[in-house]
Short mmCIF file of C-alpha atoms in Angstrom, two decimals:
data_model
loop_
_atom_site.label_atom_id
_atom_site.label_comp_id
_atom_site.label_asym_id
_atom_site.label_seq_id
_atom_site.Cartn_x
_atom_site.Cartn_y
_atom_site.Cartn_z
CA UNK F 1 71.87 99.84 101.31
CA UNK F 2 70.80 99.52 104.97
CA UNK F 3 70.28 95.52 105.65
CA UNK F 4 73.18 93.99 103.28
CA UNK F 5 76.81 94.42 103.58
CA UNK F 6 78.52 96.94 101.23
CA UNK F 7 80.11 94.44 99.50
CA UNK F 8 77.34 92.43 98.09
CA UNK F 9 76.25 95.61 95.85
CA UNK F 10 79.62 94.85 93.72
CA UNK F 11 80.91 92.23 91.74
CA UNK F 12 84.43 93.14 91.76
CA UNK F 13 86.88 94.94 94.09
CA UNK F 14 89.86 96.92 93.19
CA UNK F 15 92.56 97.17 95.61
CA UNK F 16 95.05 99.57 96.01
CA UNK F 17 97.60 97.63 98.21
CA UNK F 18 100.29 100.19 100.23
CA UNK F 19 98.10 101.81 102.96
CA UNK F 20 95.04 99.05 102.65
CA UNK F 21 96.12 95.50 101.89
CA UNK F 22 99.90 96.11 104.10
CA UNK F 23 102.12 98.90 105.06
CA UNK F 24 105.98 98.13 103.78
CA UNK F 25 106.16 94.13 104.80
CA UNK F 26 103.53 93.95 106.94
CA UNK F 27 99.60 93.07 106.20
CA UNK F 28 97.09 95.40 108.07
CA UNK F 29 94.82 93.77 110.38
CA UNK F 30 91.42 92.27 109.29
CA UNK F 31 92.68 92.92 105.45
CA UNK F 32 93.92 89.07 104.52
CA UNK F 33 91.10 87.69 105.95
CA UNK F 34 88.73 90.17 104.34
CA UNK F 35 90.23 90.01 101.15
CA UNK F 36 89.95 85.93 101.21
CA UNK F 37 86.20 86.44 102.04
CA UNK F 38 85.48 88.31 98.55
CA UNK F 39 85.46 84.50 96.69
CA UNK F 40 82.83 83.04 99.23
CA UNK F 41 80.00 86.15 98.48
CA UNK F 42 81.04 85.95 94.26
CA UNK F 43 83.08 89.20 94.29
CA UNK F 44 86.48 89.22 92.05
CA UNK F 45 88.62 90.89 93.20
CA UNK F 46 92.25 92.61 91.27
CA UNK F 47 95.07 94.75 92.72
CA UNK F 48 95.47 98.44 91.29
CA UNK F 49 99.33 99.81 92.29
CA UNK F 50 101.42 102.95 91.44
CA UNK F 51 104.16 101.09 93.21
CA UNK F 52 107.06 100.51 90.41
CA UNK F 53 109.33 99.17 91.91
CA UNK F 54 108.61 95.92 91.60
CA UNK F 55 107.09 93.37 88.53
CA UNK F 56 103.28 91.92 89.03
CA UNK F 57 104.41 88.63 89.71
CA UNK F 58 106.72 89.74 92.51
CA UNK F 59 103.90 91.59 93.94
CA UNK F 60 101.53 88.76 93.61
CA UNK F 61 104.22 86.37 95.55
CA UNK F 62 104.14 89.57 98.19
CA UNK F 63 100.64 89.17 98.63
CA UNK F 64 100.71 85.15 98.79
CA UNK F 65 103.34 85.51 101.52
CA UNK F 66 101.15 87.23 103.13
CA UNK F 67 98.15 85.12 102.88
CA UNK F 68 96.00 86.97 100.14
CA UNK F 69 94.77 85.00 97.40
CA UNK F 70 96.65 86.48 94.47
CA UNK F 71 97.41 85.78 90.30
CA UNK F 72 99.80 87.21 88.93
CA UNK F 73 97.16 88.85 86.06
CA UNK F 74 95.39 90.15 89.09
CA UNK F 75 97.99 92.65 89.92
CA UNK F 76 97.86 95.44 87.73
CA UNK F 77 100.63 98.07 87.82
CA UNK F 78 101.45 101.27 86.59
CA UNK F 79 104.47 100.23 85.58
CA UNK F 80 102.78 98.32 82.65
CA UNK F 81 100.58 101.35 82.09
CA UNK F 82 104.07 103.19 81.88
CA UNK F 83 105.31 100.87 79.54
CA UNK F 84 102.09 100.74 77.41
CA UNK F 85 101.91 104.41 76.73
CA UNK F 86 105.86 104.71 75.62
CA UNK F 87 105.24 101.71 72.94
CA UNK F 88 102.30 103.80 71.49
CA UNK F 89 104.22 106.74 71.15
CA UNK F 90 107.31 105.33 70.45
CA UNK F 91 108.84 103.25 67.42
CA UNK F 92 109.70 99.29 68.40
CA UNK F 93 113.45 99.51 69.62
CA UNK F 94 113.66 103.04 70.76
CA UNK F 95 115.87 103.67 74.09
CA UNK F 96 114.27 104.45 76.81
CA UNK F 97 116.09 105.67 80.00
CA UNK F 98 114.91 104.05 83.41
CA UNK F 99 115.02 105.66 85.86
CA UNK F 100 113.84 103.10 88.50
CA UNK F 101 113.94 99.27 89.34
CA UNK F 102 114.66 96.58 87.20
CA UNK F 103 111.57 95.59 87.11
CA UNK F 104 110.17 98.93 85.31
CA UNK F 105 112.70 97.61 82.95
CA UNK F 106 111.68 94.36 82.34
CA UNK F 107 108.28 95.88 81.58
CA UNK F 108 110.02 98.56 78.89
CA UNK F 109 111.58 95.30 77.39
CA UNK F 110 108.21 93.40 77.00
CA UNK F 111 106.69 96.20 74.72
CA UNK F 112 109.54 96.14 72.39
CA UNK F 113 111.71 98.87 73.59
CA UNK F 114 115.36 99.26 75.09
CA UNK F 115 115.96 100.24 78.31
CA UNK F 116 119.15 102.46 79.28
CA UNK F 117 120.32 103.16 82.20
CA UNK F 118 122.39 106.43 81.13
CA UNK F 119 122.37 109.77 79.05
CA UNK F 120 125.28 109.24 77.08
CA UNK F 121 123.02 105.70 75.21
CA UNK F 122 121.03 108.29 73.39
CA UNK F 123 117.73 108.17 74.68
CA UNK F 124 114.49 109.49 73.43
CA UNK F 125 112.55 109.24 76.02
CA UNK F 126 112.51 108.45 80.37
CA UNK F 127 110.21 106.75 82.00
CA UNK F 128 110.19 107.32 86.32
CA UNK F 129 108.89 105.32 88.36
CA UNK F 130 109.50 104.57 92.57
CA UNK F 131 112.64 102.74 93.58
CA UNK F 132 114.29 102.68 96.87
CA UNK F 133 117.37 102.99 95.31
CA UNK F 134 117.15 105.57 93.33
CA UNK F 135 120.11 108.56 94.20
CA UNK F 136 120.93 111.91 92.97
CA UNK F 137 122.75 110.40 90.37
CA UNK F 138 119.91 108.93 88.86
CA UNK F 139 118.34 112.01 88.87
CA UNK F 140 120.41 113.97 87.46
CA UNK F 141 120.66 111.77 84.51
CA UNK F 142 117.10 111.88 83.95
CA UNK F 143 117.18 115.69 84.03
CA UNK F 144 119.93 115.83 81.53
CA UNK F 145 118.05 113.63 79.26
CA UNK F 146 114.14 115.48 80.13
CA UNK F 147 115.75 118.77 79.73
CA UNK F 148 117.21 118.21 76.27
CA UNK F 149 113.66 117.67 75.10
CA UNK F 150 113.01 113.82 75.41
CA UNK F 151 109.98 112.04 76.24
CA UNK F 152 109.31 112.18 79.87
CA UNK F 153 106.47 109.38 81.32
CA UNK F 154 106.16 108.96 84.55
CA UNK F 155 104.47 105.72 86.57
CA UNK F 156 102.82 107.86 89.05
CA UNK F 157 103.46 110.78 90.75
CA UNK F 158 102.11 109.53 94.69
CA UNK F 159 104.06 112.30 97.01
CA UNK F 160 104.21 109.97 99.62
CA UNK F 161 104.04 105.97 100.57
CA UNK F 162 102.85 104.44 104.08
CA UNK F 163 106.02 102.27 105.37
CA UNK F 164 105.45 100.92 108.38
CA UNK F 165 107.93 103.52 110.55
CA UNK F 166 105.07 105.93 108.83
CA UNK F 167 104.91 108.14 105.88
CA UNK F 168 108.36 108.08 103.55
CA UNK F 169 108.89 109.69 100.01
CA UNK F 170 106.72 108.34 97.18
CA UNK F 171 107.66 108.85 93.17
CA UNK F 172 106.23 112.09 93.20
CA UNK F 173 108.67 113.66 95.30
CA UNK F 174 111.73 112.16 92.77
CA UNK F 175 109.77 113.43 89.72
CA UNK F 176 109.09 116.73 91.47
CA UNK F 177 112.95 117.11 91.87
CA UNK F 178 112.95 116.45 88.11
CA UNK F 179 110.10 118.55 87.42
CA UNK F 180 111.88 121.32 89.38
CA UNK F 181 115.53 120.83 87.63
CA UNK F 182 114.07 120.95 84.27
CA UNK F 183 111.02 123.30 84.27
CA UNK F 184 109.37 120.40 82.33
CA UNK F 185 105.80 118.31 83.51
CA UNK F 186 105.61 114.10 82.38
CA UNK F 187 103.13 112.48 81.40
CA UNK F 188 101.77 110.42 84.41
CA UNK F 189 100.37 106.65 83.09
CA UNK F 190 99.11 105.52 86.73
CA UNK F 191 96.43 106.72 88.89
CA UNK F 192 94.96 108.89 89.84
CA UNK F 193 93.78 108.25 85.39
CA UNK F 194 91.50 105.85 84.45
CA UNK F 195 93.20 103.21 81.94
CA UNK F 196 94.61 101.32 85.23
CA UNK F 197 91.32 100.67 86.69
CA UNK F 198 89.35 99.99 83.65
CA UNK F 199 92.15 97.25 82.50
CA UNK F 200 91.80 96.07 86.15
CA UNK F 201 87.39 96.01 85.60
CA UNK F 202 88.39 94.48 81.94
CA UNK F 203 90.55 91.33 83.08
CA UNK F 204 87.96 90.33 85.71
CA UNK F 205 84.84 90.97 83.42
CA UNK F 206 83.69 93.28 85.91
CA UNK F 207 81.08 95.18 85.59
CA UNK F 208 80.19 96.94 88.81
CA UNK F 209 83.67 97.17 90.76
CA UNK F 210 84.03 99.33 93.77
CA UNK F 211 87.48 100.83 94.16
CA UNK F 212 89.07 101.00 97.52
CA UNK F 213 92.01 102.75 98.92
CA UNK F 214 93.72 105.55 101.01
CA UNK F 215 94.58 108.46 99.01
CA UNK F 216 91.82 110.54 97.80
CA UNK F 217 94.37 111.90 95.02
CA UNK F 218 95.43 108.76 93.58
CA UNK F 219 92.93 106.07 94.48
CA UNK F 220 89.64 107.66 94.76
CA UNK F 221 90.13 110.22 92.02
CA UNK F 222 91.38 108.21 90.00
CA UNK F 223 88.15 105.35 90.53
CA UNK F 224 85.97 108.53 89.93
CA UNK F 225 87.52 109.06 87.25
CA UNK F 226 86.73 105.16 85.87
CA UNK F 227 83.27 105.72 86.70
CA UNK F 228 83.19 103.30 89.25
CA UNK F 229 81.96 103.98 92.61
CA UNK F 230 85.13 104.55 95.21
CA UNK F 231 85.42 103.84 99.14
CA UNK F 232 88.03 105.47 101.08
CA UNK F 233 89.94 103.33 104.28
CA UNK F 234 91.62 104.77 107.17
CA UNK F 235 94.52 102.53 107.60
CA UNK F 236 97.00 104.00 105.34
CA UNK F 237 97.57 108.22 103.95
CA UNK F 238 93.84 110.40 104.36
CA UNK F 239 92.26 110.98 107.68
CA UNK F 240 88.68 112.12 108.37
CA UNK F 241 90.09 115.16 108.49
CA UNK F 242 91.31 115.31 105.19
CA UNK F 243 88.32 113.31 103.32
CA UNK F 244 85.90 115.76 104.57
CA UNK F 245 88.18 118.71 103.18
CA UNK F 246 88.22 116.82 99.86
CA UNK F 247 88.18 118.75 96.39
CA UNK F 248 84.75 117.39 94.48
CA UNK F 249 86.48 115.23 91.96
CA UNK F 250 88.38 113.35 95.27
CA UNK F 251 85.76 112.52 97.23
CA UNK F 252 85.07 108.79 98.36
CA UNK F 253 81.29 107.66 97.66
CA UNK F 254 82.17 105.66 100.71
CA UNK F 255 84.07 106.30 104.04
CA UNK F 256 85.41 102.48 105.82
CA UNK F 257 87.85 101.84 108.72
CA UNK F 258 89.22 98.95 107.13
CA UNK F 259 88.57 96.32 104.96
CA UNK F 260 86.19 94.49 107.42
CA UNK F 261 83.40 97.06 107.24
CA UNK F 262 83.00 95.53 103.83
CA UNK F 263 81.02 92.90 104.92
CA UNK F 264 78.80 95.25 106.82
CA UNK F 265 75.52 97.26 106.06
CA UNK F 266 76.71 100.79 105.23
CA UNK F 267 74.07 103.66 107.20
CA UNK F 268 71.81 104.96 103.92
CA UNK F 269 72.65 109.01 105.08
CA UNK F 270 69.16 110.68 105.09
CA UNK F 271 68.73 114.82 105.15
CA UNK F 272 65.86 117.00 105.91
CA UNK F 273 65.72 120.50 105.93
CA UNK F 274 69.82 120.66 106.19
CA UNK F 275 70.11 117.81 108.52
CA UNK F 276 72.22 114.52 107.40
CA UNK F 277 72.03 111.44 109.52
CA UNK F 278 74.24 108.76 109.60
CA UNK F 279 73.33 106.17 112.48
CA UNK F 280 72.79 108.15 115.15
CA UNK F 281 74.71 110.48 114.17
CA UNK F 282 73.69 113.94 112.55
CA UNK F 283 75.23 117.50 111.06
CA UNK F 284 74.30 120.64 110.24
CA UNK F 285 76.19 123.80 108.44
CA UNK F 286 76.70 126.76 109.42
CA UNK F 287 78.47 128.84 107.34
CA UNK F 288 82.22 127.75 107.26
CA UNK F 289 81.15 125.24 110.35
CA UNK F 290 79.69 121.76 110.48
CA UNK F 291 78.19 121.00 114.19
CA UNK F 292 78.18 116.85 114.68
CA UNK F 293 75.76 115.77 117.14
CA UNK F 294 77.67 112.37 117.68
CA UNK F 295 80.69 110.82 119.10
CA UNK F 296 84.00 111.79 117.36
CA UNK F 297 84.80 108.27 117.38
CA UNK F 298 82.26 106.68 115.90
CA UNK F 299 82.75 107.04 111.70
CA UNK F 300 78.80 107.43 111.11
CA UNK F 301 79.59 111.09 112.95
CA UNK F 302 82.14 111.70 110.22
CA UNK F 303 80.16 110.10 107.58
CA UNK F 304 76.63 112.71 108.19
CA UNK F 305 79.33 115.77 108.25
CA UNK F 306 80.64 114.67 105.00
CA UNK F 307 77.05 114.54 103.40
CA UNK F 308 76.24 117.81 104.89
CA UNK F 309 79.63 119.44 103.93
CA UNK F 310 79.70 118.22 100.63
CA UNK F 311 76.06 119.14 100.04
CA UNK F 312 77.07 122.74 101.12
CA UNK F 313 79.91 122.94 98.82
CA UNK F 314 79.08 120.87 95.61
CA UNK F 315 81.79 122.22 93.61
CA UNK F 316 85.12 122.93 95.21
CA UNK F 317 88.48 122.77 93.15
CA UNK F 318 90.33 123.03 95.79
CA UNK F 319 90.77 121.56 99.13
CA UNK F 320 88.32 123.08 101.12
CA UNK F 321 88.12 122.20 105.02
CA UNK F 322 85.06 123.45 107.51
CA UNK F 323 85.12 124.42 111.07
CA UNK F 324 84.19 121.06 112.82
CA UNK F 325 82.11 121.62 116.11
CA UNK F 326 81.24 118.81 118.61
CA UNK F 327 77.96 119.78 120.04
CA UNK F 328 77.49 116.13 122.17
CA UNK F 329 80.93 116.53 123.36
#
């Protein structure tokens, strides 16, 4: 791919938002601008989000505030995945206790179904998904409900969220507490499985979309999942650290700052005899060790001890991190 940027090799990108497009109110640099630049080179482009807490359309007006370009049908949520999995299971008119925003309700109510907000309404089933409001009263209502043998679907099950005072509680952490009170597992409708990116792929007729986003566990498992090919950014959960540590089914085809390096050539990583270059960058294992010849700054260092780790160790399950050794520095 040496010669043309990254993007032109895809005709659609699929954007996680918290942790690449903004964290809490606030865009990250270089992503507006970058994200404005997909219409110019013929790229679609549609939003992928385990965030809950809020409808499509508000998080379309979020993104317009912002200066993205943004539909409302290009937002796709887990929240409508949610709500799409409890009408197929579900008669028309069942109660369905929310425990979340309003807007997780409003999406219950669109697929036929009756949201409650308490135990004693007789529900069948709870769906969970991320609200800043949500208390302990909330969740012990759910677990009343879960543990008496209802229905239990959760949005998405992200541990944590990038705010912009740093890392803060995602849905997973509520549904854990659930999880813990009840001895009981949900069903999880969002990433990191596959339906929410290939209804994302579907409503822009895409046919080679690259995924993009910060959380190996959500995002990129969940676009390798899809089939599609996945990138990985450094502005929001996963480090280089972390990436190169990644479990097979979690790692990134592609390792970005931000969304700028989009519209650059990516380095083609080359290997002979157990050597992976990147740039000018190379690594070598040894044993539980990769040595970098390169600067620990520059990404095309991380990007050859990737190749070479992951080469190494083709099939871990778990996370699985080497010994890094600078051998330039």
């Amino acid at each position: 791919m040496a010669g043309a940027d990254l993007i032109s090799a895809f005709d659609a990108l699929l954007a996680d938002l918290d942790g690449v497009v903004y964290a809490g109110p606030h865009a990250i640099p270089g992503a507006v601008e970058s994200l404005r630049r997909l219409a110019g080179v013929g790229v679609g482009l549609g939003y992928v989000t385990n965030n809950a807490s809020r409808s499509p359309a508000q998080v379309a007006q979020h993104l317009r505030d912002l200066g993205a370009p943004a539909e409302d049908q290009q937002v796709v949520s887990s929240s409508q995945a949610a709500a799409e999995l409890l009408a197929s299971l579900l008669p028309a008119g069942a109660r369905v206790l929310i425990t979340g925003s309003a807007a997780l309700a409003r999406e219950i109510e669109l697929v036929g179904l009756v949201p409650v907000r308490s135990a004693a309404e007789a529900p069948v089933a709870v769906v969970q998904g991320f609200s800043p409001e949500t208390g302990w009263t909330d969740l012990a209502e759910a677990s009343y409900v879960v543990a008496g043998g209802a229905l239990w679907v959760a949005t998405n099950t992200d541990m944590s969220i990038p705010q912009a005072r740093g890392i803060a509680p995602g849905n997973g952490t509520l549904v854990a507490a659930v999880a813990a009170a009840t001895g009981k597992t949900p069903l999880v409708a969002g990433k990191p499985q596959a339906p929410l990116f290939h209804a994302a792929a579907k409503r822009l007729a895409a046919d080679r979309p690259l995924v993009v986003g910060d959380r190996l566990d959500t995002d990129i498992l969940g676009g390798n999942n899809a089939g599609f090919a996945t990138v990985a950014v450094l502005t929001g959960v996963d480090t280089r650290e972390s990436i190169i540590a990644a479990r097979t089914l979690e790692r990134p085809a592609f390792i970005i700052r931000d969304l700028t390096e989009l519209y650059r050539p990516y380095p083609a990583v080359e290997h002979d005899d157990g050597r992976y270059r990147s740039g000018a960058a190379s690594a070598v294992v040894h044993g539980q060790s990769v040595r970098i010849s390169g600067d620990p700054a520059d990404l095309d260092s991380w990007r050859a001890a990737c190749s070479a780790w992951w080469a190494a160790n083709p099939d871990t399950a778990t996370a699985l991190a080497p010994v890094i050794e600078w051998l330039d520095h």
